[in-house]
Tab-separated table of C-alpha atoms in Angstrom:
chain	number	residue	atom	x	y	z
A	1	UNK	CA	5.968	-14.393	22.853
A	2	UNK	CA	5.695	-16.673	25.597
A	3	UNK	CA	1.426	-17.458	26.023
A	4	UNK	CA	-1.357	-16.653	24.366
A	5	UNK	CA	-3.063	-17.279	27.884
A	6	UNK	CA	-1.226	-14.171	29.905
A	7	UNK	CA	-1.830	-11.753	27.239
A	8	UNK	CA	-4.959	-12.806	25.609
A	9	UNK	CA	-4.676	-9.939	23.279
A	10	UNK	CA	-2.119	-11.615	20.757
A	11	UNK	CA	-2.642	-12.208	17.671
A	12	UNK	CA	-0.356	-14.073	15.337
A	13	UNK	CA	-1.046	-14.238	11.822
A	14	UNK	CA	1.341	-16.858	9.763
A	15	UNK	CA	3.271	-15.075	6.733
A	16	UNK	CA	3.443	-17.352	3.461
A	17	UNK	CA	1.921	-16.079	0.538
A	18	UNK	CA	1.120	-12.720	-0.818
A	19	UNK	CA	-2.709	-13.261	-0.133
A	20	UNK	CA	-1.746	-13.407	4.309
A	21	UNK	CA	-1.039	-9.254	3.205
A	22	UNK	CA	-4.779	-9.114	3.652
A	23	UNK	CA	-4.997	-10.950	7.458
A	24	UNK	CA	-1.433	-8.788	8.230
A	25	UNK	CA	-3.555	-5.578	7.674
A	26	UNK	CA	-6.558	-6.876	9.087
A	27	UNK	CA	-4.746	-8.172	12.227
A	28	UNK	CA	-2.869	-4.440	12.412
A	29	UNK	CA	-6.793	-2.518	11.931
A	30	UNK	CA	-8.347	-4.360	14.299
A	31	UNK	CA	-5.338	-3.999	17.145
A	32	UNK	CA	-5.273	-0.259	15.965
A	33	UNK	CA	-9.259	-0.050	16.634
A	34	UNK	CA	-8.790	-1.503	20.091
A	35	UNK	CA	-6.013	0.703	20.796
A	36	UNK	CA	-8.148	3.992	19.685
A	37	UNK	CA	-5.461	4.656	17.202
A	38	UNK	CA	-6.579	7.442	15.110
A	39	UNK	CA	-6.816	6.918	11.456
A	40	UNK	CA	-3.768	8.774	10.343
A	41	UNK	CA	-1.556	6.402	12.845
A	42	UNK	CA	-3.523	3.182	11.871
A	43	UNK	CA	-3.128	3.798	8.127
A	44	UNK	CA	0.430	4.168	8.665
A	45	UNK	CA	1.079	1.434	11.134
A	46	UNK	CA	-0.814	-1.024	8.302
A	47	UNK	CA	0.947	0.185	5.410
A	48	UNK	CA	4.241	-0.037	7.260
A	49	UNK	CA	2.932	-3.703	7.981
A	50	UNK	CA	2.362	-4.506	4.637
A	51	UNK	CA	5.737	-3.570	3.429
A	52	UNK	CA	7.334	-5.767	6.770
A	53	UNK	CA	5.400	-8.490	5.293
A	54	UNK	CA	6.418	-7.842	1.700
A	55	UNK	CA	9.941	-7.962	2.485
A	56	UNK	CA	9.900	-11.150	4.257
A	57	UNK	CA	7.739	-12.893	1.096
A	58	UNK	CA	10.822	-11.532	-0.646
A	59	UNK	CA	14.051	-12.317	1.652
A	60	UNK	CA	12.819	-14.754	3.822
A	61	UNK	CA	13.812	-18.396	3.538
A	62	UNK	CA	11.005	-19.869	1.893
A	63	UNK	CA	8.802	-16.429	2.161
A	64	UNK	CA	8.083	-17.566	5.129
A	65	UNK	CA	7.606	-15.502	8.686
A	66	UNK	CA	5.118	-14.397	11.426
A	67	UNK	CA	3.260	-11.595	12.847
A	68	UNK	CA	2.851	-10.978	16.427
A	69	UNK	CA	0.255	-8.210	17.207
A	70	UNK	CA	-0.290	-6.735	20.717
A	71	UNK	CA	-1.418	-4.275	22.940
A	72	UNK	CA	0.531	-2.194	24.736
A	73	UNK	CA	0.631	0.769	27.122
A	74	UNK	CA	2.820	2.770	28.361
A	75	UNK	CA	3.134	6.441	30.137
A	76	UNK	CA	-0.350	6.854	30.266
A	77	UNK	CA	-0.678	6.111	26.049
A	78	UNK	CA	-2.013	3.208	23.961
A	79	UNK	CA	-0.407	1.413	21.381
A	80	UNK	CA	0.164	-1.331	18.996
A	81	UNK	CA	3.212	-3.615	18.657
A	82	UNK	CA	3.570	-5.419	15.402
A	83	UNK	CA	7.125	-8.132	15.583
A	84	UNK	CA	7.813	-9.547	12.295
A	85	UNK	CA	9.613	-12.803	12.582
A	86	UNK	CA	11.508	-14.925	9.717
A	87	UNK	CA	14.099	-17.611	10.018
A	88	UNK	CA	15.305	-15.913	6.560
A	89	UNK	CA	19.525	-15.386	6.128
A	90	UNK	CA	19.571	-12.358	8.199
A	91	UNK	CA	19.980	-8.750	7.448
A	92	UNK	CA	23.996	-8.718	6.707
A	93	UNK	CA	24.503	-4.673	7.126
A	94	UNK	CA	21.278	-3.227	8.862
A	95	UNK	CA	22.322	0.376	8.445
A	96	UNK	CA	22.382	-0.069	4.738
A	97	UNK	CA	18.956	-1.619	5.137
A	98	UNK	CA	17.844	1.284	6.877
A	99	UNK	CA	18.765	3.813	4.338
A	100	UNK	CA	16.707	4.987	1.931
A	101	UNK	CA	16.823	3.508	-1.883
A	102	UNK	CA	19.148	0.863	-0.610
A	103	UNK	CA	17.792	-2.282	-2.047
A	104	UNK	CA	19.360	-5.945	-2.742
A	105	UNK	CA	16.066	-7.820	-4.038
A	106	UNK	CA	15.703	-5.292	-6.863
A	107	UNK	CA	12.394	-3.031	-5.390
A	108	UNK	CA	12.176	0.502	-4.408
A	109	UNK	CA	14.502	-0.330	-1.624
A	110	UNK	CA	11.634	1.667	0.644
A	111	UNK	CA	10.861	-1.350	2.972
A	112	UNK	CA	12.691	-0.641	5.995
A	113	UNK	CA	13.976	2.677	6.132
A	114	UNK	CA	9.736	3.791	4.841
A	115	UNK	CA	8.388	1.691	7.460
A	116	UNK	CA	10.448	3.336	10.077
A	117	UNK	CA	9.268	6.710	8.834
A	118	UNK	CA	5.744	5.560	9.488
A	119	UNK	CA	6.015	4.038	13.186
A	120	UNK	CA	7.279	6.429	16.505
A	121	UNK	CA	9.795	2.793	17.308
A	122	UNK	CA	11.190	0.252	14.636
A	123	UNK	CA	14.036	-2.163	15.671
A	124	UNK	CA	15.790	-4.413	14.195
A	125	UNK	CA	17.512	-7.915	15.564
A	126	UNK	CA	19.030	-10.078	12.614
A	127	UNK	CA	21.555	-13.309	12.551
A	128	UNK	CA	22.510	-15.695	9.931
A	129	UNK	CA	19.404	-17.735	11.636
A	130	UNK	CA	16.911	-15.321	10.908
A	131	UNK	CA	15.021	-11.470	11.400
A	132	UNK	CA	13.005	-9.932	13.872
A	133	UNK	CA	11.422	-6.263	12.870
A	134	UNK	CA	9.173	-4.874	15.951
A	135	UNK	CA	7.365	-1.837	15.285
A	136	UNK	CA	5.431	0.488	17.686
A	137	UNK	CA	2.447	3.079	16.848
A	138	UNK	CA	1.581	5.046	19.764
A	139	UNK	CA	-1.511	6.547	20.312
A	140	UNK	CA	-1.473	10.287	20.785
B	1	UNK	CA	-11.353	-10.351	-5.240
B	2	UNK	CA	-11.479	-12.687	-7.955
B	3	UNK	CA	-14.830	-11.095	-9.854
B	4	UNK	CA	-13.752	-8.975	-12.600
B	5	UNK	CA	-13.218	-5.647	-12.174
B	6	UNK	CA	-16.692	-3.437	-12.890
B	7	UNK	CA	-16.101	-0.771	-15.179
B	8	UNK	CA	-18.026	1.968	-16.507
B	9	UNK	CA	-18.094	3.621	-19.661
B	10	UNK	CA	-19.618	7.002	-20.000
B	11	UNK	CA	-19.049	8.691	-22.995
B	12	UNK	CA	-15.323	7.965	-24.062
B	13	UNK	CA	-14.245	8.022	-20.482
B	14	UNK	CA	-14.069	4.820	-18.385
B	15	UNK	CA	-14.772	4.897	-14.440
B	16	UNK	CA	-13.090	2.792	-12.276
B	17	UNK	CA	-14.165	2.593	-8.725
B	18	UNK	CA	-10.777	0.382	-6.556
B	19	UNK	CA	-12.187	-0.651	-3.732
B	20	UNK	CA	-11.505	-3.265	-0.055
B	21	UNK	CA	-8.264	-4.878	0.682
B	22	UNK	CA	-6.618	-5.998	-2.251
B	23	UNK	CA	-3.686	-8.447	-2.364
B	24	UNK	CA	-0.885	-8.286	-4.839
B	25	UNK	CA	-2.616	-10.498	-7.632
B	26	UNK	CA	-5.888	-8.533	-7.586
B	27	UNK	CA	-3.677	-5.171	-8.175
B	28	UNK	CA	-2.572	-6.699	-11.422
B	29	UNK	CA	-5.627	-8.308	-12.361
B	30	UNK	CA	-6.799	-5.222	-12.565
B	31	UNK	CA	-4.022	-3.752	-14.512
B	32	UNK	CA	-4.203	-6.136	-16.730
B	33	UNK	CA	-8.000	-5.807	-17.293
B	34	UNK	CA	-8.418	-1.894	-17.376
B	35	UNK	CA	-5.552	-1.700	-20.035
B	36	UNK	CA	-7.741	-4.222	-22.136
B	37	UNK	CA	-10.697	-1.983	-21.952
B	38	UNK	CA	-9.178	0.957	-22.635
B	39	UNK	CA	-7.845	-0.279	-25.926
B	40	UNK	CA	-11.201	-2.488	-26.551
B	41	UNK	CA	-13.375	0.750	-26.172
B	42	UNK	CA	-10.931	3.274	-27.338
B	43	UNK	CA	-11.464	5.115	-23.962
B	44	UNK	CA	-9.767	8.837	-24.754
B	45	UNK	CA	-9.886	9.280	-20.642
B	46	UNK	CA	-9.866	7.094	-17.792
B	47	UNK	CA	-10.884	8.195	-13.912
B	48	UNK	CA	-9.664	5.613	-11.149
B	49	UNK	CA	-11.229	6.588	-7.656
B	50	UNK	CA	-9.507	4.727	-4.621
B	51	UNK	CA	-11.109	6.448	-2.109
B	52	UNK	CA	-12.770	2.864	-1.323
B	53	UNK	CA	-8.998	1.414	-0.624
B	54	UNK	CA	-8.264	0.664	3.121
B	55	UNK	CA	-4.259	1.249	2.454
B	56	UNK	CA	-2.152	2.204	-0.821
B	57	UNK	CA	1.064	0.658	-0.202
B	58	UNK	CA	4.014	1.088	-2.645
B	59	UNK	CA	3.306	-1.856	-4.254
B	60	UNK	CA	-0.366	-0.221	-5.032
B	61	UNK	CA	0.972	2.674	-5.114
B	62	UNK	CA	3.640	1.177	-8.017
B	63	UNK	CA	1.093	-0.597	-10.268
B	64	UNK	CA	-1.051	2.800	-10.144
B	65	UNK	CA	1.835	4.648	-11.952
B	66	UNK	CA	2.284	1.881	-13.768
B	67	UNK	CA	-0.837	1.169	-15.166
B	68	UNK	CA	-0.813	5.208	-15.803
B	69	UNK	CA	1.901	4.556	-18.014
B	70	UNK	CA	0.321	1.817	-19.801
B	71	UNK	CA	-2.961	4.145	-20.301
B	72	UNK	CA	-0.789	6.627	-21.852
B	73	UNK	CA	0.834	4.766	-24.362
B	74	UNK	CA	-2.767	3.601	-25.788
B	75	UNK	CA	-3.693	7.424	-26.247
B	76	UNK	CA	-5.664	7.959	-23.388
B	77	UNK	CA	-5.766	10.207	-20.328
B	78	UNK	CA	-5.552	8.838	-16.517
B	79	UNK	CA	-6.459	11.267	-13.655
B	80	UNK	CA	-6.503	9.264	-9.909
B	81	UNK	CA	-9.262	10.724	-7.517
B	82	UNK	CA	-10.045	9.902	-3.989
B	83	UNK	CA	-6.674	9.635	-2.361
B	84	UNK	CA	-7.820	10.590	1.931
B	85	UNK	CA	-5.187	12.643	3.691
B	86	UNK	CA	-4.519	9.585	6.067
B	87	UNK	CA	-3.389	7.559	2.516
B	88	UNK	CA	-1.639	11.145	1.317
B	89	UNK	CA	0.255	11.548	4.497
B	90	UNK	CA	1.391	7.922	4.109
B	91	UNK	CA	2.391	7.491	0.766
B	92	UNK	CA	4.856	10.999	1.111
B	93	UNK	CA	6.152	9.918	4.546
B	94	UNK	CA	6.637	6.259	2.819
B	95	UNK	CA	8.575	8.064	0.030
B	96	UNK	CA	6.681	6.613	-2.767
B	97	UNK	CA	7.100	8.702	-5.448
B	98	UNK	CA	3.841	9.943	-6.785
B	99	UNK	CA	4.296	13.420	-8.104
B	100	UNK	CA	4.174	12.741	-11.333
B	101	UNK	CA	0.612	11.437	-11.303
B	102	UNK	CA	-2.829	13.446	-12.624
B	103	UNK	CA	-4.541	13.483	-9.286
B	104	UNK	CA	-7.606	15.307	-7.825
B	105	UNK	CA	-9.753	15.141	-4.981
B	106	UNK	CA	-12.976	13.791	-5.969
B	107	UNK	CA	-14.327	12.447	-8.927
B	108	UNK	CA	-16.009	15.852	-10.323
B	109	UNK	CA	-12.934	17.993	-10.217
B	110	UNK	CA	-11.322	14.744	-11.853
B	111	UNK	CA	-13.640	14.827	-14.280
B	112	UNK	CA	-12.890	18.466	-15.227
B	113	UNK	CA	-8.880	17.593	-14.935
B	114	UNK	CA	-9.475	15.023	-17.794
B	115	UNK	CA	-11.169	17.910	-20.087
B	116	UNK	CA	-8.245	19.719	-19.473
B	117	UNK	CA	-5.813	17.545	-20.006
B	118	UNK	CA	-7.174	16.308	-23.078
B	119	UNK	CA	-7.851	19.730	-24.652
B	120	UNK	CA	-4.185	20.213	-23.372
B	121	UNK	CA	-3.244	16.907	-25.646
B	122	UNK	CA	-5.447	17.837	-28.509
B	123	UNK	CA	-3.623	21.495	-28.959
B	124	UNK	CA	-0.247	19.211	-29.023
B	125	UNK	CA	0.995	20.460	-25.944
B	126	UNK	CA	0.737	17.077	-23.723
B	127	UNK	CA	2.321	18.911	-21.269
């Protein structure tokens, strides 16, 4: 994200402890709102949010990432783009992350391949350095 | 949410009433605290409405069976009311697994779920 000044619209919410779950879902609502999400789409682009952020309080060096929220548009359609950013050890095989029950921290294993059930875009960029997850709920 | 959790007991039921955003450590706060009660009062049936949740997640969604589980083991009954299509929709398209829970729509009809599922456990048929 280069400024804050062109697109006045972003929000970034720092990801540390399990209590920033609470500004990551209030940072997705109030981006859905704006967008005119409906609710359907806005409960499942925050709960897909809130298991982004729960895997990166689990993988991530230190717990630590960020959330980027924006607006965007596109083909005549609202919507909201969520990146989830960590400087964690990197996703080693994403297609295995994507996969259903496929888990190496010892949860459900639903993280990734739920949250992509949940959004119309999810992709993934990963290195030894670190994740990016950016997510996409369109408006209908 | 660091109040405790109100409760209330009518008859040998307990009502729970989850409600806002709640972070991890409030979800097992309250765990914690309604499996007290229940063995405290000797609740025989417990009700937990979360219509007043903003998003079940599977970590929610987790402690919810879990704390179902618990319930069970101390003799009592646990019927969920209040899950909204948008949270319904969610949860299956999440693939939390949530089958296996008492649920019903509103408190009233989860009121009459817990009769029946307690006559159900006193004929020694617990399903």
């Amino acid at each position: 994200m280069t400024a804050g000044l062109a697109h006045p619209a972003v929000r970034t919410v720092e990801i540390a402890t399990e209590a920033d779950l609470i500004r990551v879902r209030q940072a997705l609502r109030a981006a859905s709102e704006q967008a005119g999400l409906g609710l359907v789409d806005s409960t499942k682009l925050i709960t897909a949010g809130s298991e982004l952020t729960r895997n990166i309080l689990t993988y991530a060096t230190g717990g630590r990432g960020t959330l980027s929220v924006e607006q965007v548009r596109a083909l005549g359609r609202n919507g909201v783009r969520g990146t989830f950013t960590d400087s964690g050890p990197g996703i080693p095989d994403v297609d295995a992350a994507l996969t259903d029950g496929f888990s190496t921290g010892g949860s459900l294993g639903l993280g990734l391949p739920g949250s992509r059930r949940l959004v119309d875009e999810l992709t993934v960029a990963t290195s030894p350095s670190g994740t990016t997850v950016t997510v996409v709920k369109w408006g209908r | 949410m660091s109040e405790t959790l109100p409760i209330l007991k009518i008859g040998d039921t307990l009502l729970v009433a989850l409600q806002g955003d709640l972070d991890d450590a409030a979800v097992v706060r309250i765990e914690e605290q309604l499996t007290q009660e229940v063995a405290r009062v000797h609740a025989a049936g417990v009700l937990i409405d979360v219509s007043g949740l903003t998003v079940v997640d599977s970590f929610i969604a987790r402690v919810l069976a879990r704390v179902v589980a618990m319930i069970r083991l101390l003799g009592a009954q646990t019927v969920v009311v209040g899950i909204s299509p948008a949270v319904a929709i969610t949860l299956v398209e999440l693939g939390v697994p949530m089958g296996h829970l008492d649920t019903a729509l509103n408190a009233e009809q989860g009121l009459a779920l817990l009769r029946r599922l307690r006559a159900a456990a006193d004929h020694g048929s617990d399903r």
